[in-house]
CSV table of C-alpha atoms in Angstrom, one decimal:
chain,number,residue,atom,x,y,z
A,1,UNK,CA,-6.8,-31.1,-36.3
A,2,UNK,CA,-5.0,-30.0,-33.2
A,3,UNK,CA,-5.5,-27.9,-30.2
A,4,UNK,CA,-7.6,-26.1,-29.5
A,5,UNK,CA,-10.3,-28.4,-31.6
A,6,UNK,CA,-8.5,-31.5,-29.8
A,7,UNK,CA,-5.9,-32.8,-27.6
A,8,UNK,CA,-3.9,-35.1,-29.8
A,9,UNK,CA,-0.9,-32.5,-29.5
A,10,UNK,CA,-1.3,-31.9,-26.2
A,11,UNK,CA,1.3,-33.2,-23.9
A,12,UNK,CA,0.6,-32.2,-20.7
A,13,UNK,CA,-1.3,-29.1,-19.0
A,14,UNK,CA,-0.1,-26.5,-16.8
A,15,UNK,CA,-1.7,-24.2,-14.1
A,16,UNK,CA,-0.7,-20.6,-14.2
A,17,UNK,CA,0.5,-18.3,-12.7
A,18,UNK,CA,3.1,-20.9,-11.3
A,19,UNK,CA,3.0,-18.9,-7.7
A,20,UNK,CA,-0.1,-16.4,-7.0
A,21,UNK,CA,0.0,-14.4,-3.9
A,22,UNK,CA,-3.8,-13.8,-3.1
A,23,UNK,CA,-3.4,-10.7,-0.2
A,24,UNK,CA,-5.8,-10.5,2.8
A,25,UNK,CA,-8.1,-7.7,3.9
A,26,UNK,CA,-11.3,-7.6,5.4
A,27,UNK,CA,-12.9,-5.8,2.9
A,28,UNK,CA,-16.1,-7.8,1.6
A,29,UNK,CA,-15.5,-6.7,-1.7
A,30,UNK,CA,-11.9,-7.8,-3.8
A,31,UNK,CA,-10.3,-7.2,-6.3
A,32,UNK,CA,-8.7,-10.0,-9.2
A,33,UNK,CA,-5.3,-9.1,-9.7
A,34,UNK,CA,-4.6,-10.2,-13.4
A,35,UNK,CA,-8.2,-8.1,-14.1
A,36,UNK,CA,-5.8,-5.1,-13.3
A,37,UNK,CA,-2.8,-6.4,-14.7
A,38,UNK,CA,-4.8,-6.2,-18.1
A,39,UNK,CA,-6.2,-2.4,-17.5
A,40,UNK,CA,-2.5,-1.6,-16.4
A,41,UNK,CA,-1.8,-2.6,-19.7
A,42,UNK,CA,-4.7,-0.6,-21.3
A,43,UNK,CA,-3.4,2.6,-19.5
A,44,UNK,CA,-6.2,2.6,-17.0
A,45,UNK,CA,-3.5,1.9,-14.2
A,46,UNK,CA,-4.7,5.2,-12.4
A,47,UNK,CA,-8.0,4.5,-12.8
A,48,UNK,CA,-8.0,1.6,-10.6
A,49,UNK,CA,-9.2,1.3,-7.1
A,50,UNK,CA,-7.6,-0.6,-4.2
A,51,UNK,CA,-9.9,0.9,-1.1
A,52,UNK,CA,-14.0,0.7,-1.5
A,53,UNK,CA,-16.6,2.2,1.2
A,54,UNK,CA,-17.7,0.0,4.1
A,55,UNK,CA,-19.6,1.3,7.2
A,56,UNK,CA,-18.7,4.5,5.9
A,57,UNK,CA,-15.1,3.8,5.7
A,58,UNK,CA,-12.9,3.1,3.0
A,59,UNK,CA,-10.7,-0.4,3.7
A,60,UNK,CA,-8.1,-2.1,1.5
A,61,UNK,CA,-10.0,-4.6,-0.9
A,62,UNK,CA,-8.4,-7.8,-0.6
A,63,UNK,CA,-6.4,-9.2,-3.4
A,64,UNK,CA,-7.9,-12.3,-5.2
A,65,UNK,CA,-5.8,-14.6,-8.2
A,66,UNK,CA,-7.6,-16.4,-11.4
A,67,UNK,CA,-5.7,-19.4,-11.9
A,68,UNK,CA,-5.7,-20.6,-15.4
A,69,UNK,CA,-5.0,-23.6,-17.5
A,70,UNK,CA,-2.5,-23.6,-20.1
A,71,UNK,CA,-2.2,-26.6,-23.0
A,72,UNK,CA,1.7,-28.1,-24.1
A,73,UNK,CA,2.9,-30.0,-26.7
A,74,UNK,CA,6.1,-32.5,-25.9
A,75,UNK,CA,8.4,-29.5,-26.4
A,76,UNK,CA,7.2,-27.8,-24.2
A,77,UNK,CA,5.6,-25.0,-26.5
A,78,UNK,CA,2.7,-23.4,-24.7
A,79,UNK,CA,-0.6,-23.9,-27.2
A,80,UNK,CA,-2.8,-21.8,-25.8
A,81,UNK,CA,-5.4,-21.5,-22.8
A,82,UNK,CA,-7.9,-24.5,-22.1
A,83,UNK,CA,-10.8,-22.4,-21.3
A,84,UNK,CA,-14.2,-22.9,-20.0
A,85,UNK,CA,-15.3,-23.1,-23.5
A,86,UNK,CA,-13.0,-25.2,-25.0
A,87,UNK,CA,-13.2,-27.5,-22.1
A,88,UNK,CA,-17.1,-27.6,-22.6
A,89,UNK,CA,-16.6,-27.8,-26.4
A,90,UNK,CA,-14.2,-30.7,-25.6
A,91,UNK,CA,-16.4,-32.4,-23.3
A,92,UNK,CA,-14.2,-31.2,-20.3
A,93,UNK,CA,-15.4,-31.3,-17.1
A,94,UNK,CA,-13.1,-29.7,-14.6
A,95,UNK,CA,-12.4,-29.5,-10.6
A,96,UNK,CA,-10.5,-27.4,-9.3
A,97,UNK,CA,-8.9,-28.4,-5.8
A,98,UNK,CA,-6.8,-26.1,-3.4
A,99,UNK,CA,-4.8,-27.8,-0.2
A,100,UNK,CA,-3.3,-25.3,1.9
A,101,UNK,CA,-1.4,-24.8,5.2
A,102,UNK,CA,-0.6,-22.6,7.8
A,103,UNK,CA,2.6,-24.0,9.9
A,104,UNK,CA,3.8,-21.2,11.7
A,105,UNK,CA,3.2,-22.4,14.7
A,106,UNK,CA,4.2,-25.9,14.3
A,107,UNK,CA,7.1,-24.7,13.1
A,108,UNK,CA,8.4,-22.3,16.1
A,109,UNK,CA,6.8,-24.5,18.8
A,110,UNK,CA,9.1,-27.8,17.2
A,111,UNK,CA,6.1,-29.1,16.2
A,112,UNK,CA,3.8,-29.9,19.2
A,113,UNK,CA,1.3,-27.4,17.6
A,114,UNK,CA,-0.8,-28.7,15.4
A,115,UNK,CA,-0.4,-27.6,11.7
A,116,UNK,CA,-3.6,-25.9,10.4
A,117,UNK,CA,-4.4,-27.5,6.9
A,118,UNK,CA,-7.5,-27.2,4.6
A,119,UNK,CA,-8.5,-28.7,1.7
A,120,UNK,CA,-11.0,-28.2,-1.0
A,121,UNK,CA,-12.7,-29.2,-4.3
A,122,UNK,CA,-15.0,-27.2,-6.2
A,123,UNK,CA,-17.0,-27.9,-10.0
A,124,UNK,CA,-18.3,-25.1,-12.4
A,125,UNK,CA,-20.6,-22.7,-10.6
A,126,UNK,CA,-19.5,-23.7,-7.3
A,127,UNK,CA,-17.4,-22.2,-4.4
A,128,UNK,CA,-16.2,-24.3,-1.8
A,129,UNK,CA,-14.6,-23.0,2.2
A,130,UNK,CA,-11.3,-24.2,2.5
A,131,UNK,CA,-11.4,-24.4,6.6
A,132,UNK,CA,-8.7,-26.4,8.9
A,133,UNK,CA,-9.1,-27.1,12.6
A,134,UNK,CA,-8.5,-24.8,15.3
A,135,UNK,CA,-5.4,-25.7,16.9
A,136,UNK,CA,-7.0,-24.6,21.0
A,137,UNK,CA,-10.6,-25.8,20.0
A,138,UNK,CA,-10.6,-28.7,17.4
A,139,UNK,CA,-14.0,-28.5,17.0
A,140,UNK,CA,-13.7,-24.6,15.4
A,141,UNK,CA,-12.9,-24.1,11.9
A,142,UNK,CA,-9.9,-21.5,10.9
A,143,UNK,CA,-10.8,-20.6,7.6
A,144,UNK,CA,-8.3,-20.2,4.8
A,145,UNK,CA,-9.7,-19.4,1.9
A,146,UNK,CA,-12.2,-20.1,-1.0
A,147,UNK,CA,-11.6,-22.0,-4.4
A,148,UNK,CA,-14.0,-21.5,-7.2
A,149,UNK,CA,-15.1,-24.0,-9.7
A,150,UNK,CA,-13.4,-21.7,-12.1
A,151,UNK,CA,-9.4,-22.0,-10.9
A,152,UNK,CA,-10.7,-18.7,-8.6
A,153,UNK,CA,-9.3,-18.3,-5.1
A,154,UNK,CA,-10.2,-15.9,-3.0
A,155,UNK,CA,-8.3,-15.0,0.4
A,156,UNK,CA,-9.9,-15.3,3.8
A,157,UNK,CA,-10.4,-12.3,5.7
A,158,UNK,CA,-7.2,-11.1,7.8
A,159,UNK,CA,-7.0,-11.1,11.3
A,160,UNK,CA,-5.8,-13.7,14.3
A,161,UNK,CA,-7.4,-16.6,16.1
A,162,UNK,CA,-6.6,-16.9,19.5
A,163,UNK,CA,-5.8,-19.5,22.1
A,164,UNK,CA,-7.0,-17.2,25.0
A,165,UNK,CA,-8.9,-13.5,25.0
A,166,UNK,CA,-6.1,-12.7,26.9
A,167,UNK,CA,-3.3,-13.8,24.3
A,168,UNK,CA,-2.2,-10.7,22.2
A,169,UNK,CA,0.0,-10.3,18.9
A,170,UNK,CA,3.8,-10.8,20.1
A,171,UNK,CA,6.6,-8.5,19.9
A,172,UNK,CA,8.9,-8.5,17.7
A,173,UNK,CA,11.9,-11.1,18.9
A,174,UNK,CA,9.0,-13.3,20.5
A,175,UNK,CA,7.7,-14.6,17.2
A,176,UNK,CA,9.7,-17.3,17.4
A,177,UNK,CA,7.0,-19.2,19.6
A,178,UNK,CA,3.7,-20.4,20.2
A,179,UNK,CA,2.6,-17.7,21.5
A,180,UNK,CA,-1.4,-18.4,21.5
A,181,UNK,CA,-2.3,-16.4,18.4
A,182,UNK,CA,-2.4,-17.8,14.9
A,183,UNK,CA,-2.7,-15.5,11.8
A,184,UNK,CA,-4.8,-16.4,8.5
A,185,UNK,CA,-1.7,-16.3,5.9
A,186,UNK,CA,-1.2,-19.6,4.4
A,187,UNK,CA,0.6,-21.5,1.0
A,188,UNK,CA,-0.2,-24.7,-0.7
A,189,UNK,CA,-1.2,-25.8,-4.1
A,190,UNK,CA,-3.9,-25.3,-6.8
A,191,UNK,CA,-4.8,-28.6,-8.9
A,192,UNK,CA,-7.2,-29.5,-11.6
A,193,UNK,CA,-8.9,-32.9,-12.6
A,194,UNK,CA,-10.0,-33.1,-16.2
A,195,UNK,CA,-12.3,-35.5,-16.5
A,196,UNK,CA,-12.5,-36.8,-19.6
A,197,UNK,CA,-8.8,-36.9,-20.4
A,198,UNK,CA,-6.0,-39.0,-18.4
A,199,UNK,CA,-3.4,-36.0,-19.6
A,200,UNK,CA,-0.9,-34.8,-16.8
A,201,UNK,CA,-1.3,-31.3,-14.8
A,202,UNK,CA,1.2,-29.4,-13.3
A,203,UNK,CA,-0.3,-27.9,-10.1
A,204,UNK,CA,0.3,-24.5,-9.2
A,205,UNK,CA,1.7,-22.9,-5.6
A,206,UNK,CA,-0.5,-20.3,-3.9
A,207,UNK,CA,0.4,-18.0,-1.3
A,208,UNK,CA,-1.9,-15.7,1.2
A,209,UNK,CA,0.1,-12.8,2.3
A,210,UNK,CA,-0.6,-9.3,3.6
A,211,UNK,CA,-1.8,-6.9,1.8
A,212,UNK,CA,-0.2,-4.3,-0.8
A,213,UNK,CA,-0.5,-1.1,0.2
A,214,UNK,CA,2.0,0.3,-2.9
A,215,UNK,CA,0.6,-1.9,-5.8
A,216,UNK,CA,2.6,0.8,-8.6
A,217,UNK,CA,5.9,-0.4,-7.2
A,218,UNK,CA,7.5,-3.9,-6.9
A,219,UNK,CA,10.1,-5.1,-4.6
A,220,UNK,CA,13.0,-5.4,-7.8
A,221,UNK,CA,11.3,-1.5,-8.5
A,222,UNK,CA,13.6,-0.6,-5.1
A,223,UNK,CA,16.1,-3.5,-4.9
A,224,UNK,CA,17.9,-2.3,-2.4
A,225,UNK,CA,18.7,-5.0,0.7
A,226,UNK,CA,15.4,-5.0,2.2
A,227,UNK,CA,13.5,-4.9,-0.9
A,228,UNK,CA,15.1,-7.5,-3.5
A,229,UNK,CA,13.8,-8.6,-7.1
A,230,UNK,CA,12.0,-12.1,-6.3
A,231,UNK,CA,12.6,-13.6,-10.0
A,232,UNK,CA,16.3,-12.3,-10.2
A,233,UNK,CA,17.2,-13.8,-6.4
A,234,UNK,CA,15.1,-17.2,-7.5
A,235,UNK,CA,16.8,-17.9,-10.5
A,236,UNK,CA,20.0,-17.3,-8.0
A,237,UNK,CA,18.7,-19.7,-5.7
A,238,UNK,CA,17.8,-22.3,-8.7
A,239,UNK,CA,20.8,-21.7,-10.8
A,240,UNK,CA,19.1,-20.5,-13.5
A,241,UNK,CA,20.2,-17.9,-15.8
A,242,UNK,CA,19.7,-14.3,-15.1
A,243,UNK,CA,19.0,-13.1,-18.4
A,244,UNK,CA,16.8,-16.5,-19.2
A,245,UNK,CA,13.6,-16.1,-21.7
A,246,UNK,CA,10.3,-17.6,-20.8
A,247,UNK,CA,7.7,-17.7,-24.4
A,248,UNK,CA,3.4,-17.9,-23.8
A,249,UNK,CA,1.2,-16.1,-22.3
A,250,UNK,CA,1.2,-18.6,-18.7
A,251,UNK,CA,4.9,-17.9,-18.4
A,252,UNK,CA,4.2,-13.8,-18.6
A,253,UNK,CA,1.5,-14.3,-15.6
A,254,UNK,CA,4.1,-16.4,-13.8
A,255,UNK,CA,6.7,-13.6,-14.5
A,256,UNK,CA,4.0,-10.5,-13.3
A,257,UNK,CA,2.4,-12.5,-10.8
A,258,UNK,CA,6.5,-12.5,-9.0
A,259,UNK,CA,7.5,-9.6,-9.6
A,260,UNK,CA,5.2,-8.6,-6.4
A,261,UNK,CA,7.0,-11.0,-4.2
A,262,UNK,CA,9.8,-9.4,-1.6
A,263,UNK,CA,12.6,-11.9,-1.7
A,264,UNK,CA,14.1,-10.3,1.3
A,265,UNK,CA,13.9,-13.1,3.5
A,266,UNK,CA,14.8,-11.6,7.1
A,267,UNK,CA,12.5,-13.2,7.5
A,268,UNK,CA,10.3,-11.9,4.7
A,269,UNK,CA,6.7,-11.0,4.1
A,270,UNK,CA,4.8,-12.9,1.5
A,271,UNK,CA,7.3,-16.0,1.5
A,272,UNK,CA,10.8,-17.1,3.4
A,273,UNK,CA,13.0,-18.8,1.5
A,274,UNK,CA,15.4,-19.3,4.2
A,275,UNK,CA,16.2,-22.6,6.0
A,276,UNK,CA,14.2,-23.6,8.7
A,277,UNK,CA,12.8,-27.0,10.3
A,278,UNK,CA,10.2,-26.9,7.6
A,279,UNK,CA,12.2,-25.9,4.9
A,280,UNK,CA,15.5,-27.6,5.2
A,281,UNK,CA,16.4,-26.9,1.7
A,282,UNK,CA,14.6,-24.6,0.2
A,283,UNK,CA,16.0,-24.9,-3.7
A,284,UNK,CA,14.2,-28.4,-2.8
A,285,UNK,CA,11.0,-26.9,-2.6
A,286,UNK,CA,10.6,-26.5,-6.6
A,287,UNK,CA,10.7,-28.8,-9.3
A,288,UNK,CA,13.9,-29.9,-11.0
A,289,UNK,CA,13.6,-27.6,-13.7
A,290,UNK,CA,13.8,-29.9,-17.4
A,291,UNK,CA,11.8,-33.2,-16.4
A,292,UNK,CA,8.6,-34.2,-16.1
A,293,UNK,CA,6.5,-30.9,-18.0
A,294,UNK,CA,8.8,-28.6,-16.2
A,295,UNK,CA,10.8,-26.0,-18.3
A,296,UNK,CA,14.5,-25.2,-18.0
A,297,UNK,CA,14.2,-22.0,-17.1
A,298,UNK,CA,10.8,-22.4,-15.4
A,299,UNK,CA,9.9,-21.0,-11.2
A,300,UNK,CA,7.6,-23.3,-10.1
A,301,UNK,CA,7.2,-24.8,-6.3
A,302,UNK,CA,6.3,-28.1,-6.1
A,303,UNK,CA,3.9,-29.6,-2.9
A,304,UNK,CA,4.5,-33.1,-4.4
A,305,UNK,CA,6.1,-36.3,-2.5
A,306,UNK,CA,10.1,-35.3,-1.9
A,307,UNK,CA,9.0,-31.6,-2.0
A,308,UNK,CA,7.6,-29.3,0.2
A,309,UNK,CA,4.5,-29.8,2.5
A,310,UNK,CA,1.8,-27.4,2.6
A,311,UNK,CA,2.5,-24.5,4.3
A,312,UNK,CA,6.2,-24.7,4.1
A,313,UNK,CA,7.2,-21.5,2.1
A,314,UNK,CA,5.6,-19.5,5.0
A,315,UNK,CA,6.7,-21.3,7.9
A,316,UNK,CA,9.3,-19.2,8.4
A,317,UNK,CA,7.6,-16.0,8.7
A,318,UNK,CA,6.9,-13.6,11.7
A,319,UNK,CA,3.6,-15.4,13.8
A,320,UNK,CA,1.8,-13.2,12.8
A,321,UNK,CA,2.6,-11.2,10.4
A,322,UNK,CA,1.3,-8.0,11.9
A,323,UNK,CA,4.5,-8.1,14.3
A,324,UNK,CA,6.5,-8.0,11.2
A,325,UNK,CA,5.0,-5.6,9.7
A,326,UNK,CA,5.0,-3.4,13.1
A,327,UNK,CA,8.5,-3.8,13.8
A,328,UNK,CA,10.0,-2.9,10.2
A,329,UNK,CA,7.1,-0.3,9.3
A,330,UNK,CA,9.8,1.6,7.8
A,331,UNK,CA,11.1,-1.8,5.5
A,332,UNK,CA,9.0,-3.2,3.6
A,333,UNK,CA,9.1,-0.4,0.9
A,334,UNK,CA,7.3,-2.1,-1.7
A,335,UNK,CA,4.3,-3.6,0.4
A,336,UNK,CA,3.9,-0.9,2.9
A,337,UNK,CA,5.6,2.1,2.5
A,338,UNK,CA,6.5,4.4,5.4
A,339,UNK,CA,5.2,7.7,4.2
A,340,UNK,CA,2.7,9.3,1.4
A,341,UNK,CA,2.5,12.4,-0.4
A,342,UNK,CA,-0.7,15.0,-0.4
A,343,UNK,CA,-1.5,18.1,-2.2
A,344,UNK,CA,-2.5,20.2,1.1
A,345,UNK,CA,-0.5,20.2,3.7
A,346,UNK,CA,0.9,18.5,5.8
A,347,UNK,CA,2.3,17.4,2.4
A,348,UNK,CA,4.5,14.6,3.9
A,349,UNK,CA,2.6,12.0,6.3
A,350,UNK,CA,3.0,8.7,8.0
A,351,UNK,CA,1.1,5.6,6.1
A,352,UNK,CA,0.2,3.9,9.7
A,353,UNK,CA,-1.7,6.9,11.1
A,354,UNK,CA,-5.2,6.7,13.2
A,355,UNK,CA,-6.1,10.1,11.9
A,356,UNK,CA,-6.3,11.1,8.1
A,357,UNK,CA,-5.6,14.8,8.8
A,358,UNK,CA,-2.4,15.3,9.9
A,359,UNK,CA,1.3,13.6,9.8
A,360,UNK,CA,1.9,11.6,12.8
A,361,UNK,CA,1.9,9.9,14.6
A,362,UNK,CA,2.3,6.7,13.7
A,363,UNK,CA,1.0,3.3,14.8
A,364,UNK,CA,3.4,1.3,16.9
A,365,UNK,CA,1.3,-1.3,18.7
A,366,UNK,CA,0.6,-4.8,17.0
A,367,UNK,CA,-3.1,-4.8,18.0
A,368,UNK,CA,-3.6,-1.2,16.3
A,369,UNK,CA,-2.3,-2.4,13.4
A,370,UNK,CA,-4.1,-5.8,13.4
A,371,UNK,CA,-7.5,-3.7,14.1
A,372,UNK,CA,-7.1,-0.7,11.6
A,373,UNK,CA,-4.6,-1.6,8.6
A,374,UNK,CA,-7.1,-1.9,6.1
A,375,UNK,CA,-8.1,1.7,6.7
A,376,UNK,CA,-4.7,3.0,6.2
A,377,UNK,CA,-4.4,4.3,3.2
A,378,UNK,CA,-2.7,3.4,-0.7
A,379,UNK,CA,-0.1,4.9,-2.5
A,380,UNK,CA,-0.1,5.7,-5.8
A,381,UNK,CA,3.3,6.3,-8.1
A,382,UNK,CA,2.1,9.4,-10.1
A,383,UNK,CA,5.6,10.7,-10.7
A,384,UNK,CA,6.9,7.3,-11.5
A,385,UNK,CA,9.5,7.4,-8.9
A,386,UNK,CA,9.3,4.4,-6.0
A,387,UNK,CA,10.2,6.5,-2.9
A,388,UNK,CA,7.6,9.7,-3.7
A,389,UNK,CA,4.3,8.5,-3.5
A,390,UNK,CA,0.5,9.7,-3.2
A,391,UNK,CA,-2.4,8.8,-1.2
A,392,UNK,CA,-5.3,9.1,-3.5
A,393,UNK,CA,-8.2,7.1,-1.9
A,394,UNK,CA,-8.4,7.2,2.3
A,395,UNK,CA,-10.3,10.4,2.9
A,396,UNK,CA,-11.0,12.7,6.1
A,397,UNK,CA,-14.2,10.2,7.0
A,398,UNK,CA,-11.4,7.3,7.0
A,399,UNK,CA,-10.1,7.7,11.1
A,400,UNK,CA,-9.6,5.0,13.0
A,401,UNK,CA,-11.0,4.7,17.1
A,402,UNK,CA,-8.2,6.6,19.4
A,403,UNK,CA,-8.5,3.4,21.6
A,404,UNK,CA,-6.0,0.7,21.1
A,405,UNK,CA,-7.9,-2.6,21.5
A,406,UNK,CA,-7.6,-4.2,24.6
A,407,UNK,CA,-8.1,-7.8,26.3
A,408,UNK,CA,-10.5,-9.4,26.1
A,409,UNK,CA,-10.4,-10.0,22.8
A,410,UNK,CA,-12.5,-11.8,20.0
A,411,UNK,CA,-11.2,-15.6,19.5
A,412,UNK,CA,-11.7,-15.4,16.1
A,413,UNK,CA,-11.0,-12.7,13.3
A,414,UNK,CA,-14.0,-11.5,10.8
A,415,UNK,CA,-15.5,-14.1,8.6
């Protein structure tokens, strides 16, 4: 007998995917993005919906990522998932733990504010907060995330705390501060125990990023220098081969899971793989690839002693991100793209609009886009070509306030 009826060929376990991006909205409802990677593969890709009605709007659904469990042998052959049944049929128990961080702010203030880290454990039915402490009021939670008992994580809403109502998002070239307001993007890993065997696990890296608002297209879709293939610039970075081959069905998540990452690092948007006071090395940041359960030719980050710290691999990026986003709306091709396509005229319109009903013009002011992005709308690659895409989901009801929002402002983002 062997697996999946026992562990005596097991080796070690692995969590995959090896990096999940889980992508914010404040949407109540999400999405599970290996649920659509599956209909994508059924050929219901147009049939799927990124935007759902609340308070008569529509608003981006945010993006949530099934981690799974994956059995080894000692050459490193993948044997299959360790599912919720096998592990009951086994006599499993499993708890599934999530430690993230964001360090923005520690980072660009040279550390003399606080990092905001969470951690959290939860067992089979169960869903647990993952909440750090407010760096301006200690005794207020900044909340992170959730982790199922089921390897689930789901993103917090998006948003900003602030140290002040009077503190609003920074320009562009002012980032590079403390400047009062903290967003809700985060990295860190995902962990199981198995109780009831003393086998390894290989954790797994999560990252909370922005949203998608072009999920047809990926960043190595474009690659041109602001929108560069992640696993291609990776394997640059890690010295592995190009052309490598990764075998099982946890390597392909890892592989379609990363293909959504921009590895356009200027200073990025979902991770920043450049060098910074809390990544001094950043090919440090993933485990020697061929020791210790790790495959030759395997991606993985690594949160472990010698490695990175929790919220290292977006340290780097804009604080917040919505001053990224605002100052490069034109950029980031493959997460926000700058205009969409319609079958009545105006046939050509801005993305970042207030209004639905005509082309322009478009948002230019960080607390706009902080207030209104998940009502802006999703493109859709109908003609499979990158740079000509449609808006099939925000409708005429979908208009954003004229206002612009305006000191004083909530402390604390939607929860």
């Amino acid at each position: 007998m062997a697996f999946p009826d026992n562990l005596d060929n097991v080796a070690a376990f692995k969590i995959h995917p090896a990096i999940g991006v889980a992508r914010l909205a404040n949407n109540n409802e999400y999405y599970e993005f290996f649920d659509y990677e599956k209909k994508r593969h059924a050929g219901q890709a147009q049939d799927l919906k990124y935007m759902s009605e609340q308070n008569g709007n529509h608003w981006v659904m945010p993006q949530a990522v099934q981690f799974k469990i994956f059995a080894y042998n000692e050459n490193g052959q993948e044997l299959g998932e360790l599912s919720e049944e096998i592990i009951t049929n086994l006599r499993l128990q499993a708890t599934w733990t999530a430690s993230v961080a964001n360090r923005k702010l520690n980072n660009w203030s040279g550390g003399s504010t606080p990092v905001v880290e969470a951690h959290a454990s939860a067992n089979s039915g169960e869903t647990k907060r993952l909440e750090g402490d407010n760096p301006w009021r200690p005794d207020n939670k900044v909340w992170l995330g959730n982790i199922n008992g089921n390897g689930l994580f789901i993103p917090p809403k998006g948003g900003v705390y602030r140290e002040t109502e009077n503190n609003e998002i920074p320009a562009y070239g002012a980032h590079e501060q403390d400047n009062g307001v903290l967003d809700t993007t985060s990295d860190g890993s995902i962990n199981v125990t198995l109780e009831g065997t003393e086998l390894p696990v290989v954790p797994a890296c999560v990252i909370v990023a922005p949203q998608q608002h072009s999920p047809d297209v990926n960043p190595g879709d474009i690659d041109t220098g602001n929108n560069l293939d992640f696993v291609r610039t990776t394997r640059n970075l890690l010295s592995i081969p190009e052309d490598a081959e990764l075998d099982g069905e946890g390597y392909a998540m890892d592989l379609a899971m990363m293909k959504t990452i921009n590895a356009e690092y200027s200073p990025g948007m979902e991770v920043s793989l450049r060098t910074t006071d809390a990544l001094p090395n950043p090919s440090n940041a993933f485990y020697p690839r061929g020791q210790q359960n790790i495959g030759e030719n395997e991606i993985r980050p690594s949160y472990e002693a010698g490695f990175a710290d929790y919220g290292a691999l977006t340290a780097g990026l804009c604080s917040t991100w919505q001053t990224d986003l605002n100052a490069c709306l034109n950029w980031w091709t493959a997460e926000f793209p700058d205009k969409l396509q319609f079958a009545n005229t105006p046939e050509e319109r801005f993305l970042s609009r207030k209004e639905f009903g005509v082309e322009g013009p478009q948002m230019k002011n960080n607390e706009d886009l902080n207030a209104y992005i998940d009502m802006m709308g999703i493109g859709r690659d109908l003609e499979n070509d990158p740079f000509f895409l449609y808006e099939t989901e925000r409708d005429s009801d979908d208009n954003a306030p004229d206002e612009t929002p305006q000191a004083p402002f909530p402390l604390d983002p939607p929860q």
